[in-house]
Coordinates of C-alpha atoms and ligand atoms in Angstrom, one line a residue:
M1260 CA -22.3 -0.6 25.9
Q1261 CA -22.7 -3.9 24.2
T1262 CA -19.6 -5.6 22.9
P1263 CA -19.8 -5.7 19.1
R1264 CA -19.8 -9.2 17.6
L1265 CA -18.0 -10.3 14.5
P1266 CA -20.3 -11.2 11.7
P1267 CA -21.0 -14.9 11.4
F1268 CA -18.6 -16.8 9.1
D1269 CA -19.1 -20.5 8.3
F1270 CA -15.5 -21.8 8.5
Q1271 CA -13.7 -24.0 10.9
P1272 CA -9.9 -23.3 11.3
Q1273 CA -7.6 -26.2 11.8
P1274 CA -6.4 -26.8 15.3
Y1275 CA -3.0 -25.2 15.8
T1276 CA -0.3 -27.6 17.1
G1277 CA 2.9 -25.5 16.6
P1278 CA 5.1 -23.6 19.0
S1279 CA 3.5 -21.3 21.5
P1280 CA 3.6 -17.5 21.0
D1281 CA 6.2 -17.3 23.8
E1282 CA 8.3 -19.8 22.0
I1283 CA 8.0 -18.0 18.7
L1284 CA 8.9 -14.8 20.3
K1285 CA 12.0 -16.3 21.9
L1286 CA 13.1 -17.7 18.5
R1287 CA 12.4 -14.4 16.9
Q1288 CA 14.3 -12.5 19.5
E1289 CA 17.3 -14.8 19.1
F1290 CA 17.4 -15.4 15.4
L1291 CA 15.6 -12.6 13.6
N1292 CA 16.3 -9.0 12.8
P1293 CA 16.0 -7.1 16.1
G1294 CA 14.9 -4.0 14.2
I1295 CA 11.5 -5.4 13.3
F1296 CA 8.6 -4.2 15.4
L1297 CA 5.5 -5.8 16.7
Y1298 CA 2.1 -4.1 16.8
Y1299 CA 0.7 -5.1 20.2
K1300 CA 1.9 -5.1 23.8
K1301 CA 1.0 -8.7 23.9
P1302 CA 2.1 -9.8 20.4
L1303 CA -0.5 -11.4 18.2
T1304 CA 0.2 -14.7 16.6
I1305 CA -1.7 -15.4 13.4
V1306 CA -1.8 -19.0 12.1
Q1307 CA -4.6 -19.1 9.6
G1308 CA -6.6 -16.9 7.3
K1309 CA -9.7 -17.1 5.2
M1310 CA -11.0 -14.2 3.1
Q1311 CA -11.3 -11.1 5.4
Y1312 CA -10.6 -13.1 8.6
V1313 CA -7.6 -14.4 10.4
W1314 CA -7.3 -16.8 13.4
D1315 CA -4.8 -16.8 16.3
E1316 CA -3.3 -19.9 17.8
T1317 CA -6.2 -20.4 20.1
G1318 CA -8.7 -20.4 17.3
R1319 CA -10.0 -16.9 18.0
R1320 CA -11.1 -15.0 14.9
Y1321 CA -10.2 -11.4 13.9
L1322 CA -11.4 -9.1 11.1
D1323 CA -8.2 -8.2 9.2
A1324 CA -9.0 -4.6 8.4
L1325 CA -5.4 -3.9 7.5
G1326 CA -5.2 -6.7 4.9
G1327 CA -1.7 -7.7 5.8
I1328 CA -0.6 -4.1 5.3
V1329 CA -2.6 -3.6 2.1
T1330 CA -1.4 -6.8 0.6
V1331 CA -4.3 -9.2 0.9
S1332 CA -6.3 -7.7 -1.9
V1333 CA -8.9 -10.4 -2.7
G1334 CA -9.0 -12.3 0.6
H1335 CA -6.7 -14.6 2.6
C1336 CA -6.3 -17.9 0.9
H1337 CA -8.8 -17.1 -1.7
P1338 CA -9.7 -20.6 -3.1
E1339 CA -9.0 -19.7 -6.8
V1340 CA -5.7 -18.0 -6.0
V1341 CA -4.6 -21.0 -3.9
A1342 CA -5.7 -23.4 -6.6
A1343 CA -3.7 -21.6 -9.3
A1344 CA -0.6 -21.5 -7.2
Q1345 CA -1.0 -25.2 -6.2
R1346 CA -1.5 -26.4 -9.7
Q1347 CA 1.7 -24.7 -10.8
N1348 CA 3.6 -25.8 -7.7
E1349 CA 3.2 -29.4 -8.7
L1350 CA 4.2 -28.9 -12.3
L1351 CA 7.3 -26.7 -12.3
Q1352 CA 8.3 -24.4 -9.4
H1353 CA 11.1 -22.5 -11.1
S1354 CA 12.4 -21.6 -14.5
T1355 CA 14.0 -18.3 -15.5
T1356 CA 13.6 -15.9 -18.4
I1357 CA 16.3 -17.8 -20.3
Y1358 CA 13.6 -20.3 -21.2
L1359 CA 10.1 -19.8 -22.4
H1360 CA 7.3 -20.4 -20.0
P1361 CA 3.6 -19.6 -20.7
N1362 CA 2.7 -18.2 -17.3
V1363 CA 4.9 -15.1 -17.2
A1364 CA 4.0 -14.3 -20.8
E1365 CA 0.2 -14.7 -20.3
Y1366 CA 0.3 -12.9 -17.1
A1367 CA 2.2 -9.9 -18.7
E1368 CA -0.5 -9.8 -21.4
A1369 CA -3.3 -9.8 -18.8
L1370 CA -1.6 -7.1 -16.6
A1371 CA -0.9 -5.0 -19.7
A1372 CA -4.6 -5.2 -20.6
K1373 CA -5.4 -3.4 -17.4
M1374 CA -3.1 -0.4 -18.2
P1375 CA -4.0 2.7 -20.1
D1376 CA -2.4 4.0 -23.3
D1377 CA 0.9 2.4 -24.4
L1378 CA 1.9 1.2 -20.9
K1379 CA 2.4 -2.3 -22.1
V1380 CA 5.8 -3.7 -21.2
C1381 CA 6.0 -5.5 -17.9
Y1382 CA 9.0 -6.3 -15.8
F1383 CA 8.5 -8.7 -12.8
V1384 CA 10.4 -8.4 -9.6
N1385 CA 9.9 -9.7 -6.0
S1386 CA 8.8 -6.6 -4.0
G1387 CA 7.8 -3.0 -4.1
S1388 CA 11.3 -1.8 -3.2
E1389 CA 12.7 -3.7 -6.1
A1390 CA 10.1 -2.3 -8.4
N1391 CA 10.9 1.3 -7.4
D1392 CA 14.6 0.6 -7.7
L1393 CA 14.1 -0.6 -11.3
A1394 CA 11.8 2.3 -12.1
L1395 CA 14.5 4.7 -10.9
L1396 CA 17.1 3.0 -13.1
M1397 CA 14.7 3.2 -16.0
A1398 CA 14.1 6.9 -15.7
R1399 CA 17.8 7.6 -15.5
A1400 CA 18.7 5.3 -18.3
Y1401 CA 16.0 6.7 -20.6
T1402 CA 16.5 10.4 -19.9
G1403 CA 20.2 10.4 -19.3
N1404 CA 19.4 12.7 -16.3
Y1405 CA 20.2 12.0 -12.7
D1406 CA 18.1 14.1 -10.4
M1407 CA 14.8 12.7 -9.1
I1408 CA 12.0 14.4 -7.3
A1409 CA 10.0 12.5 -4.7
L1410 CA 7.7 13.7 -1.9
R1411 CA 8.0 14.3 1.7
N1412 CA 6.0 11.9 3.8
A1413 CA 6.5 9.2 1.1
Y1414 CA 7.4 5.6 1.5
H1415 CA 8.9 3.7 -1.4
G1416 CA 10.8 0.9 0.2
G1417 CA 13.5 -0.4 2.5
N1418 CA 16.4 -1.1 0.1
S1419 CA 18.9 1.6 -0.3
S1420 CA 17.3 3.4 -3.3
G1421 CA 13.8 3.0 -1.8
M1422 CA 15.1 4.5 1.5
G1423 CA 16.5 7.4 -0.5
L1424 CA 13.1 8.1 -2.1
T1425 CA 11.3 7.6 1.2
A1426 CA 10.9 10.7 3.3
H1427 CA 10.3 9.8 6.9
R1428 CA 13.2 9.8 9.4
T1429 CA 11.7 6.6 10.8
W1430 CA 13.0 4.5 7.9
K1431 CA 16.2 6.3 7.0
F1432 CA 19.5 5.0 8.3
N1433 CA 22.3 7.5 8.8
V1434 CA 24.3 6.4 5.8
P1435 CA 24.7 8.1 2.4
H1436 CA 21.3 8.0 0.8
S1437 CA 19.0 9.9 -1.5
F1438 CA 21.6 10.3 -4.2
G1439 CA 20.1 12.9 -6.5
V1440 CA 16.7 12.7 -4.9
H1441 CA 15.0 15.9 -3.8
H1442 CA 11.9 15.9 -1.7
A1443 CA 9.1 18.3 -2.5
I1444 CA 6.5 19.5 0.0
A1445 CA 3.9 16.8 0.7
P1446 CA 0.6 17.9 -0.8
D1447 CA -1.3 17.2 2.4
P1448 CA -4.5 19.2 2.6
Y1449 CA -4.9 18.5 6.4
R1450 CA -1.4 19.5 7.7
G1451 CA -0.1 21.5 4.8
V1452 CA -0.3 25.2 4.1
Y1453 CA -3.1 24.9 1.5
G1454 CA -6.2 23.3 2.8
R1455 CA -9.3 21.7 1.3
D1456 CA -11.0 25.1 1.1
D1457 CA -8.4 26.1 -1.5
A1458 CA -9.5 25.2 -5.0
E1459 CA -6.0 25.9 -6.3
A1460 CA -4.2 23.8 -3.7
G1461 CA -3.2 21.1 -6.2
R1462 CA -1.4 23.6 -8.4
K1463 CA 0.1 25.5 -5.5
Y1464 CA 1.6 22.4 -4.0
A1465 CA 2.9 21.3 -7.4
D1466 CA 4.7 24.6 -7.7
D1467 CA 7.2 23.3 -5.2
V1468 CA 8.1 20.7 -7.7
Q1469 CA 8.9 23.4 -10.2
S1470 CA 10.8 25.3 -7.5
L1471 CA 13.0 22.2 -6.8
I1472 CA 13.7 21.8 -10.5
D1473 CA 14.8 25.4 -10.6
F1474 CA 16.8 25.6 -7.4
A1475 CA 18.0 22.0 -6.6
T1476 CA 18.8 20.5 -10.0
P1477 CA 20.5 21.4 -13.3
G1478 CA 17.0 22.2 -14.6
Q1479 CA 16.8 18.7 -16.2
V1480 CA 15.5 15.8 -14.2
A1481 CA 15.3 12.0 -14.6
G1482 CA 11.9 11.9 -13.1
F1483 CA 9.3 12.2 -10.4
I1484 CA 7.9 9.5 -8.2
A1485 CA 4.8 9.6 -6.0
E1486 CA 2.3 7.2 -4.4
S1487 CA -1.2 8.0 -5.7
I1488 CA -2.3 8.2 -2.0
Q1489 CA 0.5 8.2 0.6
G1490 CA -0.1 5.0 2.5
V1491 CA 2.6 4.6 5.2
G1492 CA 2.4 8.4 5.5
G1493 CA -1.1 8.1 6.9
C1494 CA -3.4 7.8 3.9
V1495 CA -2.7 11.3 2.6
V1496 CA -4.9 12.1 -0.5
F1497 CA -3.6 14.8 -2.7
P1498 CA -5.7 17.8 -3.8
D1499 CA -7.2 17.5 -7.3
G1500 CA -4.9 18.6 -10.0
Y1501 CA -1.7 18.0 -8.0
L1502 CA -0.3 15.2 -10.2
E1503 CA -1.5 16.9 -13.4
H1504 CA 0.6 20.0 -12.6
A1505 CA 3.6 18.1 -11.1
Y1506 CA 3.7 15.9 -14.2
K1507 CA 3.6 18.9 -16.5
Y1508 CA 6.6 20.5 -14.7
I1509 CA 8.6 17.3 -14.7
R1510 CA 8.0 16.5 -18.4
A1511 CA 9.0 20.0 -19.3
A1512 CA 12.3 19.4 -17.5
G1513 CA 12.8 16.2 -19.5
G1514 CA 11.8 13.8 -16.8
L1515 CA 9.5 10.7 -16.6
C1516 CA 6.6 10.4 -14.2
I1517 CA 6.5 7.3 -12.0
A1518 CA 3.3 6.2 -10.1
D1519 CA 3.9 4.0 -7.2
E1520 CA 0.8 1.9 -7.1
V1521 CA 2.0 -0.6 -4.5
Q1522 CA -0.9 0.3 -2.2
T1523 CA -3.4 2.1 -4.4
G1524 CA -3.6 -0.3 -7.4
F1525 CA -5.9 -3.1 -8.4
G1526 CA -9.2 -1.4 -7.7
R1527 CA -8.6 -0.5 -4.1
T1528 CA -9.5 3.2 -4.5
G1529 CA -13.0 2.1 -5.8
T1530 CA -13.6 4.6 -8.5
H1531 CA -10.7 3.5 -10.6
Y1532 CA -8.5 0.5 -11.1
W1533 CA -5.3 2.6 -10.6
G1534 CA -4.8 5.3 -8.1
F1535 CA -3.2 7.7 -10.6
E1536 CA -6.5 7.7 -12.6
T1537 CA -8.2 9.4 -9.6
Q1538 CA -5.9 12.4 -10.4
G1539 CA -6.6 12.2 -14.2
V1540 CA -3.0 11.5 -15.2
I1541 CA -1.1 8.8 -17.1
P1542 CA 2.4 8.1 -15.9
D1543 CA 5.3 6.9 -17.9
I1544 CA 6.2 4.1 -15.5
V1545 CA 4.0 2.3 -12.9
T1546 CA 5.3 0.3 -10.0
M1547 CA 3.3 -2.4 -8.2
A1548 CA 3.6 -4.9 -5.4
K1549 CA 1.6 -6.0 -2.3
G1550 CA -2.0 -6.5 -3.6
I1551 CA -0.8 -7.6 -7.0
G1552 CA -0.1 -11.0 -5.6
N1553 CA -2.5 -11.3 -2.6
G1554 CA 0.5 -12.3 -0.5
A1555 CA 2.9 -13.8 -3.1
P1556 CA 6.3 -12.2 -3.3
L1557 CA 5.6 -10.4 -6.5
G1558 CA 6.2 -6.9 -7.8
A1559 CA 6.0 -5.3 -11.3
V1560 CA 7.1 -2.3 -13.3
V1561 CA 5.1 -1.5 -16.4
T1562 CA 6.2 1.1 -18.9
T1563 CA 6.1 1.9 -22.6
A1564 CA 8.1 0.0 -25.3
K1565 CA 10.1 3.2 -26.0
I1566 CA 11.2 3.6 -22.4
A1567 CA 11.8 -0.1 -22.0
A1568 CA 14.2 0.0 -25.0
A1569 CA 16.5 2.2 -23.0
L1570 CA 16.9 -0.6 -20.5
A1571 CA 17.8 -3.0 -23.2
Q1572 CA 21.2 -1.4 -23.6
R1573 CA 22.4 -3.9 -21.0
V1574 CA 21.1 -7.2 -19.7
H1575 CA 18.6 -6.7 -16.9
F1576 CA 18.0 -10.0 -15.1
N1577 CA 16.0 -11.0 -12.1
T1578 CA 16.2 -14.7 -11.0
F1579 CA 12.7 -15.0 -9.4
G1580 CA 10.9 -12.2 -11.1
G1581 CA 7.8 -13.6 -12.9
N1582 CA 8.4 -17.1 -11.5
P1583 CA 5.8 -19.6 -12.8
I1584 CA 4.1 -19.9 -9.4
V1585 CA 3.7 -16.2 -8.7
S1586 CA 2.7 -15.5 -12.2
A1587 CA -0.1 -18.0 -11.9
Q1588 CA -1.1 -16.5 -8.6
G1589 CA -0.9 -12.9 -10.0
K1590 CA -3.1 -13.8 -13.0
A1591 CA -5.6 -15.5 -10.7
V1592 CA -5.8 -12.3 -8.6
L1593 CA -6.6 -10.2 -11.7
E1594 CA -9.3 -12.6 -12.6
V1595 CA -10.9 -12.7 -9.1
I1596 CA -10.9 -8.9 -8.9
E1597 CA -12.8 -8.9 -12.2
R1598 CA -15.2 -11.7 -11.6
E1599 CA -16.1 -10.8 -8.0
K1600 CA -16.4 -7.1 -8.9
L1601 CA -14.1 -6.2 -6.1
Q1602 CA -13.4 -2.7 -7.4
A1603 CA -17.2 -1.9 -7.2
N1604 CA -17.2 -3.5 -3.7
S1605 CA -14.3 -1.2 -2.7
L1606 CA -16.3 1.8 -3.8
S1607 CA -19.6 1.0 -2.1
L1608 CA -18.1 -0.4 1.1
G1609 CA -15.5 2.3 1.2
N1610 CA -18.2 5.0 0.9
H1611 CA -20.2 3.2 3.6
L1612 CA -17.2 3.0 5.9
A1613 CA -16.1 6.6 5.2
A1614 CA -19.6 7.9 6.0
G1615 CA -19.5 6.0 9.3
L1616 CA -16.1 7.4 10.1
E1617 CA -17.4 10.9 9.5
R1618 CA -20.2 10.2 12.0
L1619 CA -17.5 9.1 14.5
E1620 CA -15.6 12.3 13.7
A1621 CA -18.7 14.3 14.7
K1622 CA -18.9 12.4 18.0
H1623 CA -15.2 12.1 19.0
N1624 CA -12.9 15.1 19.2
L1625 CA -9.9 12.9 18.9
I1626 CA -10.5 12.5 15.2
G1627 CA -9.0 15.4 13.4
D1628 CA -9.5 14.2 9.9
V1629 CA -11.2 11.5 7.9
R1630 CA -9.8 10.8 4.4
G1631 CA -9.1 8.2 1.7
K1632 CA -10.7 6.6 -1.3
G1633 CA -12.5 3.3 -1.6
L1634 CA -11.0 0.8 0.8
M1635 CA -8.0 2.9 1.5
L1636 CA -9.1 5.1 4.4
G1637 CA -7.5 6.8 7.3
I1638 CA -8.5 8.8 10.4
E1639 CA -5.9 11.1 11.8
L1640 CA -6.0 11.5 15.6
V1641 CA -5.1 14.7 17.3
K1642 CA -5.0 15.8 20.9
D1643 CA -6.5 19.1 20.0
R1644 CA -8.2 20.0 16.8
A1645 CA -6.8 23.6 16.8
T1646 CA -3.1 22.7 17.3
K1647 CA -3.4 19.3 15.5
E1648 CA -0.9 17.9 18.0
P1649 CA -0.6 14.2 16.9
A1650 CA -2.3 11.8 19.3
K1651 CA 0.3 9.0 19.0
A1652 CA -0.3 7.3 22.4
E1653 CA -4.1 7.4 21.9
C1654 CA -3.7 5.9 18.5
A1655 CA -1.7 3.0 19.9
Q1656 CA -4.3 2.5 22.7
I1657 CA -7.1 2.4 20.2
L1658 CA -5.3 -0.3 18.2
E1659 CA -4.9 -2.3 21.4
T1660 CA -8.6 -2.0 22.3
C1661 CA -9.7 -2.9 18.8
R1662 CA -7.5 -6.0 18.8
N1663 CA -9.0 -7.1 22.1
L1664 CA -12.4 -6.7 20.5
G1665 CA -11.4 -8.8 17.4
L1666 CA -10.5 -6.1 14.9
L1667 CA -7.0 -5.6 13.4
L1668 CA -6.2 -2.1 12.1
G1669 CA -3.1 -0.3 10.9
K1670 CA -1.4 2.9 11.7
G1671 CA 0.6 5.4 9.7
G1672 CA 1.9 8.9 9.7
L1673 CA 5.3 10.2 10.9
H1674 CA 4.1 9.9 14.5
G1675 CA 2.0 6.8 14.1
Q1676 CA -1.1 9.1 14.7
T1677 CA -3.3 7.9 11.8
I1678 CA -5.4 4.8 11.9
R1679 CA -5.5 3.0 8.6
F1680 CA -8.2 0.9 7.1
S1681 CA -7.3 -1.3 4.1
P1682 CA -9.2 -4.6 4.5
P1683 CA -9.3 -7.3 1.7
M1684 CA -11.6 -5.9 -0.9
C1685 CA -14.0 -8.9 -0.3
I1686 CA -15.5 -7.5 3.0
H1687 CA -19.2 -7.2 3.5
Q1688 CA -21.3 -4.5 4.9
A1689 CA -21.6 -6.3 8.2
D1690 CA -17.8 -6.2 8.5
A1691 CA -17.7 -2.4 7.8
D1692 CA -20.4 -2.0 10.5
F1693 CA -18.3 -4.1 12.9
I1694 CA -15.3 -1.9 12.3
L1695 CA -17.4 1.2 13.1
A1696 CA -19.0 -0.3 16.2
V1697 CA -15.6 -1.4 17.6
L1698 CA -13.9 1.8 16.8
D1699 CA -16.7 3.8 18.4
Q1700 CA -16.2 1.8 21.6
A1701 CA -12.4 2.1 21.5
L1702 CA -12.6 5.9 20.9
A1703 CA -15.1 6.3 23.8
G1704 CA -12.6 4.5 26.1
V1705 CA -9.7 6.9 25.5
Ligands
PLP1138 C1 3.9 2.7 -1.6 C2 4.9 1.7 -1.3 N1 5.9 1.5 -2.2 C3 6.8 0.6 -2.0 C4 6.8 -0.2 -0.9 C5 7.9 -1.2 -0.7 O1 7.3 -2.5 -0.9 P1 8.1 -3.8 -0.3 O2 7.9 -3.8 1.2 O3 7.4 -4.9 -1.0 O4 9.5 -3.7 -0.7 C6 5.8 -0.1 0.1 C7 5.7 -0.9 1.3 O5 5.0 -0.7 2.2 C8 4.8 0.9 -0.1 O6 3.8 1.1 0.7

């Protein structure tokens, strides 16, 4: 079998002169959080990036098909995004909301223009966890209710409220958490009780939301939060109609509906700009991070003026939220997505990649399921298609082989059994074909 070759790319990375990987590892082991994990047996050091590619310290190039964990939306160091941040860096790096600054105001206007209906009021924060924390506060302040419904298999952040909403043991510390949060059954058509052959699966899964309202709450809730596709949970796509029914039950119980678009926003799903649109719903609150800033520490919450008014009962302040530099960078990201038609690229290359993954599924028994939308795709690996036993070790092995062949992928799912594909939306067909060729070889080697 021939070794697949990375598509040609006319770019010369700078020579790297910093500490060696061993030295970095030593520093990290001595001075950084011991709980953080590394992906590969021989850790990978990345020192430069350009569009869909990154380089290690030796100058070796890799295709970044994970996009810095779904964060590099328009390409590493996209020239327009870099220029926007650099221009602002030289003028004024920081002000806060106690003064006027054009960047945050103009950025809010541009972001609001992307939202449907009267979702027009923007709050800027520094991360997805913070965005969800604020959304939770908003739902409670507006409704006067306390209980929240989230989903099993969800990931919403690593701060204490995000951890409470999250529903994987992996990320939950054994401390008081999940105050008032109840987790409904994950609407997972592959592992759940209602499969893709059940046209009513969306409603049937949503009935568990109603059941929680009836049996686990006073009958009134503050709200419901869901990712539009579960990312960390392994790219789980809900059956049609799920959010529509869940939202109906929540609103009838006085609650607000929150869409966590941290991974699914900004055109990544291809057919729509926002993931919730793929389910035909309009939330009351939308949270964003990751791809919003193409790598800048930026998150946002967008809601209606009526809901925002509830949060004006007290001062809500965030020192860095909407900082002039990240606002410039976030606005440039919106412009690049538009000008370079990256949503359309997500759709066509996502479809191309998904079709190739389905061909690999026909060839390799290890693939139990192929799923996703646009450039947010996943393949779940199983030891046996009948028992669906998660193929955790095989998944890790495939990631290692792919890395050795120049391809960086992600993994997800409770057991780390699902390979995830979320490259920058600027990839070309040759990149998608490279992903498929490398994966084919890696799967054959298991
Ligand atoms: C769907 C979702 N929400 C929230 C978060 C938390 O974002 P952050 O890590 O920026 O706090 C993540 C992070 O992976 C995420 O995937």
